Amino acid sequence: CLESKNYQIIVLGGGVAAGYAAFSYVRMGGESNQLAVLSEEPVPPYERPSLSKGFMDPDIRMEPSEFYTCAAIAQLPQDEKWYEEHGVALYLNTRAQQVDVSTKKIISENGHIFHYEKLIIATGCRARKYSPSQVPFSNLDGILYLRNIEDANIVRNWIDELKGQGKAVVIGGGYLAMEITSCLVSNNIQVTMAYPGDYLLNKLFPAQVAKQYEQVFRDKGVELLSNCFVENFYERNDGFASAVRFQDGRKVSGDFFIVCIGAIPNTELFQGQLQLQNGGIEVNHRLQCVGFPDIYAVGDVASFPLKAYSNRPVRIEHVDHSRKSAASAILDILHGNPYGNTKHRDDPRLSIFRAAVDTTYDYVPFYYSRMFDLCWNFYGDSSGTAFVWGYVPSKMVTLWIELSSKVVGILLEGCSPFEHRVAYRVAVNRPKVDTSELQRITEASQVFEY
Ligand code: FDA
């Protein structure tokens, strides 16, 4: 007979969004013993971005307890004691095996049955992996991925083993591949980066910007190989991977391989029950699932309408959205739809959640990444034509201008906190600019009309 537990709210998932949901619930005055977090992971929710930053940094070597949520905003890592003291039930090592949305029931692999009134789906993504049937020998030892603490520990063990003498091959050209490469270089490991595009981070960066970051990597001794599509890996005598071969015949050897080829949303529990979109779970402006107002989806797994950009449905795999969407769902559950309710807007406890305070969820995208001593921040939408000023690594600004001459997106490197605040305001207000004038000037600040 399985043990049964009832909660008013269950957050399914134990990542960034789950941690911020718990934090918001407590901050917004939610009652004790009414909220549970179910996580398959062995540690409390943590700031996942730290895995490819402080956790691998040879000088810092942060431990997970230093970056449990909400270390990034409250300088208060929520350990298990925090959950206990605030009456939030935290179930670790508890993987949901089955969810029945019609009876509001969750069954976990370790034999619990949970009943909820409201469910917040925060199952995030998992690393996309090669399958050995498509990429021969891709299941060899020494071919690594990075999504969770377990993966990060494995990568860090390899780093410790080969520090100062080893060679790694990073496969992928997105921000995660760039961050991992930076960590490896800081640990004196030689790196080749091999990626499918013509240049790094081609989903966001214009070529002109990417080339500048590429030069930074080259200056640090990293070998960059573009247009690489993996064909197969090779096996050493001891069962470890020794080399990777690309479709055009190029072959690169290494001691270990870190594969960063994207992420897959964890939606399987809900297939056939909830409406899917963009590979994730479709939600409305209040982050409620279509036809199920008691079920919310937040973070990486949610496909939501981007209100500020013609309600285009998007799935955003970045940490700022996971934090704010979690807070927004909690606000909606605790206080109903407070749209137009200024009481909540004026509540100083909520000021940290700009997007949440105005529920419905009106999100202006914000992404960032850090590598070496660089840090780029992006605000808004990268559609339209890109105009670039300045240079990485000192100071660079890129503006994306739509056909209507509105600025819709901004990328900054090497800018001050004030300039970041301005960039956010610009992404929110989307001022019109004179594009012919824009061609001629080099000082971005001269073109904004506030
Ligand atoms: P997240 O993946 O954090 O959490 C999902 C949780 O659900 C996990 O704990 C998972 O185990 C659990 N789960 C899934 N299925 C379950 C089940 N059936 N039962 C129980 N639990 C289940 N973004 C950014 O803007 N800047 C950055 O620099 C970085 N850096 C970065 C580095 C690395 C290494 C990664 C992997 C990712 C980033 N990101 C980032 C992305 C950012 O971390 C990501 O957007 C958030 O973690 C998403 O938060 P979620 O809570 O939605 O998913």
XYZ file of C-alpha atoms and ligand atoms in Angstrom:
503
model
C 0.000 0.000 0.000
C 1.501 3.345 -1.114
C 1.733 6.262 1.317
C -0.512 9.201 0.338
C 0.095 12.925 0.953
C -2.035 15.994 0.209
C -0.841 19.520 -0.543
C -2.567 22.633 -1.740
C 0.304 23.320 -4.154
C 2.866 20.904 -5.552
C 5.869 22.120 -7.500
C 7.075 19.272 -9.691
C 10.817 19.679 -10.317
C 13.761 20.700 -8.193
C 15.624 23.280 -10.258
C 15.797 27.042 -10.483
C 12.072 27.586 -10.968
C 11.201 25.265 -8.067
C 13.551 27.098 -5.703
C 12.177 30.484 -6.705
C 8.602 29.211 -6.399
C 9.304 28.173 -2.794
C 11.043 31.478 -2.083
C 8.176 33.498 -3.589
C 5.576 31.451 -1.715
C 7.223 32.235 1.612
C 7.823 35.904 0.702
C 4.234 36.338 -0.445
C 2.866 35.025 2.830
C 1.806 31.496 1.807
C 0.682 29.246 4.674
C 2.979 26.638 6.173
C 2.667 22.960 5.238
C 0.629 23.678 2.100
C 3.421 23.635 -0.477
C 5.596 20.688 -1.508
C 8.532 20.510 -3.917
C 9.184 17.122 -5.556
C 12.664 16.756 -6.966
C 14.481 13.802 -8.440
C 17.783 15.479 -7.546
C 19.711 14.651 -4.340
C 20.211 18.282 -3.245
C 17.848 21.254 -2.744
C 17.092 23.467 -5.757
C 20.184 25.346 -6.883
C 21.246 28.101 -9.268
C 22.021 25.836 -12.225
C 24.160 28.439 -14.070
C 26.829 28.115 -11.346
C 27.647 24.612 -12.596
C 29.546 26.049 -15.564
C 30.984 28.962 -13.610
C 31.928 28.983 -9.895
C 31.669 25.195 -9.522
C 34.437 24.602 -12.106
C 36.457 27.741 -11.461
C 39.861 26.666 -10.089
C 40.073 29.711 -7.821
C 36.542 29.611 -6.448
C 35.464 25.949 -6.582
C 32.044 26.696 -5.151
C 30.146 23.852 -3.575
C 26.413 23.385 -4.282
C 25.418 24.526 -0.784
C 26.847 27.941 -1.693
C 24.578 28.277 -4.705
C 21.299 26.759 -3.622
C 18.502 29.102 -4.704
C 18.047 31.927 -4.077
C 21.724 32.740 -3.617
C 21.648 34.919 -6.722
C 19.121 37.422 -5.404
C 18.831 37.009 -1.663
C 22.347 35.942 -0.659
C 20.471 33.279 1.219
C 21.114 29.779 -0.092
C 18.022 27.788 0.893
C 19.291 24.581 2.468
C 17.071 21.785 3.751
C 16.756 23.587 7.086
C 15.339 26.652 5.337
C 12.571 24.537 3.771
C 11.811 22.940 7.134
C 11.768 26.252 9.009
C 9.446 27.825 6.437
C 7.003 24.929 6.306
C 7.787 23.952 2.723
C 7.938 20.176 2.251
C 10.987 19.259 0.185
C 11.074 15.732 -1.230
C 14.524 14.982 -2.661
C 15.411 11.831 -4.636
C 11.719 11.736 -5.534
C 11.156 11.212 -9.210
C 7.561 11.507 -10.414
C 6.762 8.423 -12.440
C 3.165 9.126 -13.281
C 0.897 12.162 -13.187
C -2.849 11.955 -13.668
C -4.140 15.453 -14.309
C -7.794 14.381 -14.187
C -7.553 13.034 -10.612
C -4.790 15.501 -9.576
C -2.497 12.700 -8.491
C 1.249 12.098 -8.753
C 2.939 8.756 -8.131
C 6.658 8.795 -7.441
C 9.201 6.087 -8.183
C 9.916 5.742 -4.462
C 6.348 4.830 -3.655
C 4.552 8.010 -2.598
C 1.182 9.187 -3.860
C 0.730 12.955 -3.840
C -2.550 14.831 -4.277
C -2.632 18.515 -5.151
C -5.115 21.338 -5.608
C -2.713 23.287 -7.812
C 0.263 21.928 -9.694
C 3.263 23.918 -10.934
C 5.188 21.978 -13.560
C 8.865 22.936 -13.325
C 10.504 19.876 -14.831
C 12.886 21.923 -16.995
C 15.050 20.232 -19.605
C 17.620 17.473 -19.829
C 20.772 17.481 -21.952
C 20.288 16.382 -25.549
C 22.514 13.326 -26.059
C 23.783 11.385 -29.025
C 22.307 7.962 -29.496
C 24.840 5.241 -30.395
C 22.547 4.091 -33.212
C 23.002 7.475 -34.925
C 26.510 8.353 -33.749
C 28.563 5.149 -33.328
C 30.547 4.868 -30.059
C 28.841 7.921 -28.564
C 28.172 5.966 -25.347
C 31.860 5.487 -24.515
C 33.334 6.578 -21.189
C 34.819 10.054 -21.379
C 31.946 11.501 -23.445
C 30.291 13.883 -21.015
C 27.271 16.193 -20.793
C 26.447 18.981 -18.347
C 22.979 19.574 -16.950
C 22.961 18.707 -13.255
C 25.173 18.283 -10.193
C 25.891 14.656 -11.038
C 27.162 15.631 -14.513
C 29.120 18.554 -13.058
C 30.881 16.306 -10.551
C 31.935 13.984 -13.359
C 33.285 16.893 -15.432
C 35.104 18.295 -12.394
C 36.711 14.905 -11.671
C 38.033 14.801 -15.237
C 39.363 18.330 -14.844
C 41.092 17.428 -11.565
C 42.659 14.375 -13.168
C 43.980 16.171 -16.238
C 44.657 19.703 -15.009
C 47.736 21.184 -16.654
C 48.300 18.281 -19.029
C 45.050 17.136 -20.609
C 43.231 17.853 -23.834
C 39.443 18.238 -24.090
C 37.183 18.542 -27.088
C 34.037 20.616 -26.563
C 31.340 19.869 -29.102
C 28.878 22.720 -29.583
C 29.057 26.459 -30.153
C 26.388 27.868 -27.849
C 26.871 29.824 -24.651
C 27.194 26.662 -22.546
C 29.996 25.327 -24.763
C 31.705 28.714 -24.491
C 31.398 28.782 -20.690
C 32.693 25.228 -20.291
C 35.621 25.970 -22.584
C 36.460 28.990 -20.474
C 36.421 26.800 -17.296
C 38.650 24.201 -18.937
C 41.135 26.847 -20.074
C 41.207 28.327 -16.550
C 42.147 24.853 -15.352
C 45.023 24.717 -17.857
C 43.395 22.155 -20.070
C 43.967 22.444 -23.793
C 40.679 22.743 -25.714
C 39.395 22.290 -29.231
C 35.867 23.621 -29.762
C 34.007 22.072 -32.676
C 30.598 23.452 -33.631
C 28.120 23.045 -36.462
C 27.627 26.719 -37.351
C 29.816 29.125 -39.290
C 30.565 30.932 -36.047
C 29.982 30.814 -32.292
C 26.531 31.392 -30.796
C 25.022 31.914 -34.225
C 21.486 31.699 -32.806
C 22.027 35.090 -31.172
C 25.248 36.814 -32.204
C 25.622 38.561 -35.553
C 28.777 37.290 -37.321
C 30.639 40.517 -36.571
C 30.131 40.047 -32.814
C 30.832 36.312 -32.853
C 34.163 36.889 -34.614
C 35.239 39.159 -31.757
C 34.462 36.517 -29.124
C 36.178 33.897 -31.284
C 39.327 36.004 -31.228
C 39.208 36.054 -27.420
C 39.066 32.250 -27.399
C 41.939 31.984 -29.898
C 44.018 34.400 -27.825
C 43.538 32.004 -24.905
C 44.922 29.157 -27.013
C 41.621 27.485 -27.924
C 41.421 25.813 -31.336
C 38.108 26.615 -33.069
C 36.622 24.395 -35.755
C 33.418 25.547 -37.473
C 30.968 23.582 -39.648
C 31.590 20.345 -37.716
C 28.905 17.653 -37.727
C 29.783 14.614 -35.638
C 29.946 11.323 -37.545
C 31.352 8.957 -34.896
C 33.707 8.584 -31.952
C 36.695 6.234 -31.664
C 37.450 3.872 -28.791
C 40.748 3.514 -26.951
C 41.978 0.072 -25.754
C 40.594 0.752 -22.267
C 37.030 1.522 -23.404
C 37.332 5.322 -23.231
C 36.731 7.627 -26.175
C 39.915 8.704 -27.930
C 38.767 10.862 -30.841
C 35.799 12.258 -32.720
C 35.352 12.291 -36.476
C 33.219 14.802 -38.345
C 31.197 14.255 -41.513
C 33.782 16.038 -43.664
C 36.471 13.584 -42.524
C 38.243 15.823 -39.973
C 39.268 13.910 -36.849
C 40.191 15.404 -33.465
C 41.611 13.431 -30.564
C 41.269 14.252 -26.881
C 41.352 12.802 -23.382
C 37.683 13.611 -22.858
C 34.776 15.147 -24.748
C 32.056 17.470 -23.489
C 28.969 17.551 -25.655
C 26.746 20.669 -25.551
C 24.197 20.174 -28.309
C 21.127 21.614 -26.619
C 18.406 20.500 -24.252
C 15.122 18.589 -24.420
C 12.110 19.723 -22.352
C 10.880 17.117 -19.834
C 7.253 16.813 -20.945
C 6.840 13.025 -21.135
C 4.697 12.772 -17.976
C 2.108 15.012 -19.594
C 2.033 13.737 -23.145
C -1.533 12.930 -24.153
C -2.840 14.924 -21.169
C -1.747 18.518 -21.717
C -1.365 20.570 -24.869
C 2.218 20.808 -26.117
C 3.821 23.636 -28.118
C 7.415 24.471 -29.136
C 8.432 21.136 -27.596
C 7.154 22.315 -24.202
C 3.847 22.663 -22.357
C 1.540 25.342 -23.709
C 0.331 27.935 -21.198
C -1.663 31.178 -21.324
C -0.748 34.673 -20.076
C -1.212 33.491 -16.499
C 1.033 30.463 -17.140
C -1.948 28.111 -16.825
C -2.123 25.045 -19.036
C -4.704 25.043 -21.787
C -7.964 23.637 -20.349
C -6.431 23.104 -16.874
C -6.475 26.362 -14.885
C -5.178 24.579 -11.768
C -2.005 23.502 -13.557
C 0.783 25.966 -14.307
C 3.996 25.410 -16.255
C 7.048 27.598 -15.649
C 10.710 27.849 -16.596
C 12.361 25.981 -19.449
C 9.448 23.606 -19.975
C 6.769 26.282 -20.537
C 5.749 27.616 -23.939
C 4.105 30.964 -23.214
C 2.858 33.989 -25.202
C 5.435 36.770 -25.268
C 3.016 39.599 -24.644
C 5.390 42.424 -25.547
C 6.160 40.825 -28.917
C 2.747 40.229 -30.518
C 2.035 37.285 -28.193
C 4.455 35.103 -30.120
C 4.575 31.725 -28.312
C 8.112 31.079 -27.072
C 9.998 28.691 -24.861
C 12.921 30.379 -23.133
C 15.733 28.279 -21.664
C 17.290 30.960 -19.496
C 17.464 31.490 -15.794
C 15.830 34.919 -15.495
C 12.613 33.624 -17.053
C 12.603 30.537 -14.831
C 12.840 32.724 -11.712
C 10.221 35.252 -12.778
C 7.733 32.767 -14.204
C 7.880 30.760 -10.959
C 7.188 33.900 -8.919
C 4.408 34.860 -11.287
C 2.649 31.488 -10.972
C 2.830 31.636 -7.172
C 1.451 35.169 -7.173
C -1.409 34.069 -9.392
C -2.231 31.097 -7.166
C -2.060 32.988 -3.869
C -3.783 36.178 -4.899
C -5.844 35.249 -7.926
C -5.155 37.176 -11.069
C -3.994 40.477 -9.627
C -3.836 42.181 -13.007
C -4.666 45.810 -12.342
C -4.444 45.283 -8.602
C -2.006 47.976 -7.560
C -1.803 46.634 -4.018
C 0.550 43.931 -5.258
C 2.443 46.254 -7.510
C 3.273 48.473 -4.548
C 4.259 45.629 -2.243
C 7.999 46.131 -1.655
C 8.427 42.416 -1.009
C 7.600 41.812 -4.655
C 9.790 44.481 -6.204
C 12.484 41.922 -7.020
C 10.119 40.195 -9.425
C 9.482 42.949 -11.924
C 7.731 40.729 -14.465
C 5.686 38.958 -11.821
C 4.213 41.998 -10.212
C 2.196 42.825 -13.255
C 0.646 39.413 -13.725
C -0.455 38.462 -16.346
C 3.064 37.340 -17.237
C 4.502 40.166 -19.304
C 8.081 39.126 -19.775
C 10.889 41.020 -21.489
C 13.566 38.423 -22.240
C 16.914 38.768 -20.513
C 19.816 36.348 -21.003
C 23.404 36.511 -19.856
C 26.559 34.465 -20.011
C 30.010 34.735 -18.439
C 33.338 33.446 -19.729
C 36.921 34.390 -18.856
C 36.520 37.934 -17.560
C 33.749 38.702 -20.042
C 30.019 38.895 -19.438
C 27.442 39.601 -22.097
C 23.839 40.520 -21.351
C 21.003 40.454 -23.847
C 17.630 42.191 -23.473
C 14.561 41.863 -25.700
C 14.270 40.129 -29.042
C 16.953 39.477 -31.653
C 14.777 40.050 -34.724
C 15.438 42.581 -37.461
C 18.749 44.139 -38.474
C 21.707 44.233 -36.079
C 23.888 47.353 -35.690
C 27.162 46.850 -33.817
C 29.383 49.391 -32.051
C 32.644 48.878 -30.213
C 34.726 45.799 -29.612
C 34.953 42.791 -27.350
C 36.660 42.561 -24.902
C 36.489 46.260 -24.001
C 32.987 47.530 -24.754
C 30.459 46.455 -27.344
C 26.811 47.325 -27.981
C 24.555 45.670 -30.547
C 21.063 46.949 -31.305
C 18.446 44.980 -33.229
C 16.110 47.258 -35.207
C 12.826 46.072 -36.689
C 11.444 47.174 -40.067
C 9.299 49.701 -38.198
C 12.586 51.303 -36.989
C 11.924 50.240 -33.397
C 14.788 48.989 -31.274
C 13.713 45.503 -30.153
C 16.883 43.968 -28.738
C 20.167 45.003 -27.129
C 23.353 43.078 -26.440
C 25.976 44.555 -24.128
C 29.518 43.597 -23.238
C 31.714 45.594 -20.852
C 28.992 48.072 -19.887
C 28.214 49.707 -16.552
C 25.261 48.797 -14.300
C 23.618 52.069 -15.357
C 23.951 51.153 -19.039
C 22.383 47.786 -18.280
C 19.421 49.476 -16.652
C 19.073 51.729 -19.690
C 19.247 48.707 -22.004
C 16.433 47.025 -20.083
C 14.292 50.171 -20.316
C 14.970 50.387 -24.044
C 13.923 46.746 -24.514
C 10.730 47.491 -22.580
C 9.881 50.761 -24.360
C 11.232 49.921 -27.815
C 11.877 53.494 -29.000
C 11.936 54.357 -32.704
C 15.283 55.389 -34.132
C 16.492 56.994 -37.333
C 18.264 54.066 -38.964
C 20.138 56.148 -41.550
C 21.472 58.266 -38.709
C 22.286 55.060 -36.859
C 24.573 54.005 -39.687
C 26.729 57.052 -39.132
C 27.063 57.374 -35.428
C 29.168 55.259 -33.145
C 27.872 56.332 -29.790
C 24.721 54.335 -28.991
C 23.635 56.698 -26.258
C 23.099 59.474 -28.828
C 20.285 57.674 -30.581
C 17.910 56.755 -27.809
C 14.772 58.796 -27.226
C 13.551 58.111 -23.715
P 15.819 23.089 -14.292
O 16.433 22.217 -15.323
O 16.658 24.019 -13.541
O 15.097 22.159 -13.232
C 14.250 21.098 -13.579
C 14.196 20.177 -12.390
O 13.153 19.230 -12.521
C 15.473 19.382 -12.196
O 15.818 19.413 -10.842
C 15.069 17.984 -12.640
O 15.872 16.988 -12.066
C 13.648 17.955 -12.137
N 12.791 16.933 -12.736
C 12.590 16.688 -14.051
N 11.720 15.652 -14.203
C 11.371 15.267 -12.958
C 10.499 14.250 -12.454
N 9.826 13.416 -13.267
N 10.361 14.123 -11.113
C 11.044 14.945 -10.261
N 11.882 15.925 -10.689
C 12.034 16.073 -12.012
N 20.845 30.553 -18.218
C 21.220 31.870 -18.291
O 20.375 32.739 -18.543
N 22.528 32.219 -18.097
C 23.487 31.313 -17.830
O 24.655 31.654 -17.676
C 23.119 29.946 -17.744
N 24.049 28.991 -17.471
C 23.704 27.662 -17.455
C 24.675 26.707 -17.198
C 24.342 25.354 -17.212
C 25.398 24.331 -16.913
C 23.005 24.955 -17.507
C 22.649 23.477 -17.568
C 22.032 25.911 -17.743
C 22.364 27.269 -17.697
N 21.404 28.261 -17.908
C 21.769 29.589 -17.954
C 19.991 27.878 -18.118
C 19.227 27.869 -16.792
O 19.963 27.182 -15.820
C 17.880 27.210 -17.006
O 17.146 28.057 -17.867
C 17.137 27.024 -15.688
O 17.820 26.115 -14.867
C 15.728 26.508 -15.943
O 15.094 26.324 -14.718
P 13.942 25.221 -14.573
O 13.622 25.155 -13.116
O 12.884 25.463 -15.563
O 14.636 23.849 -15.011
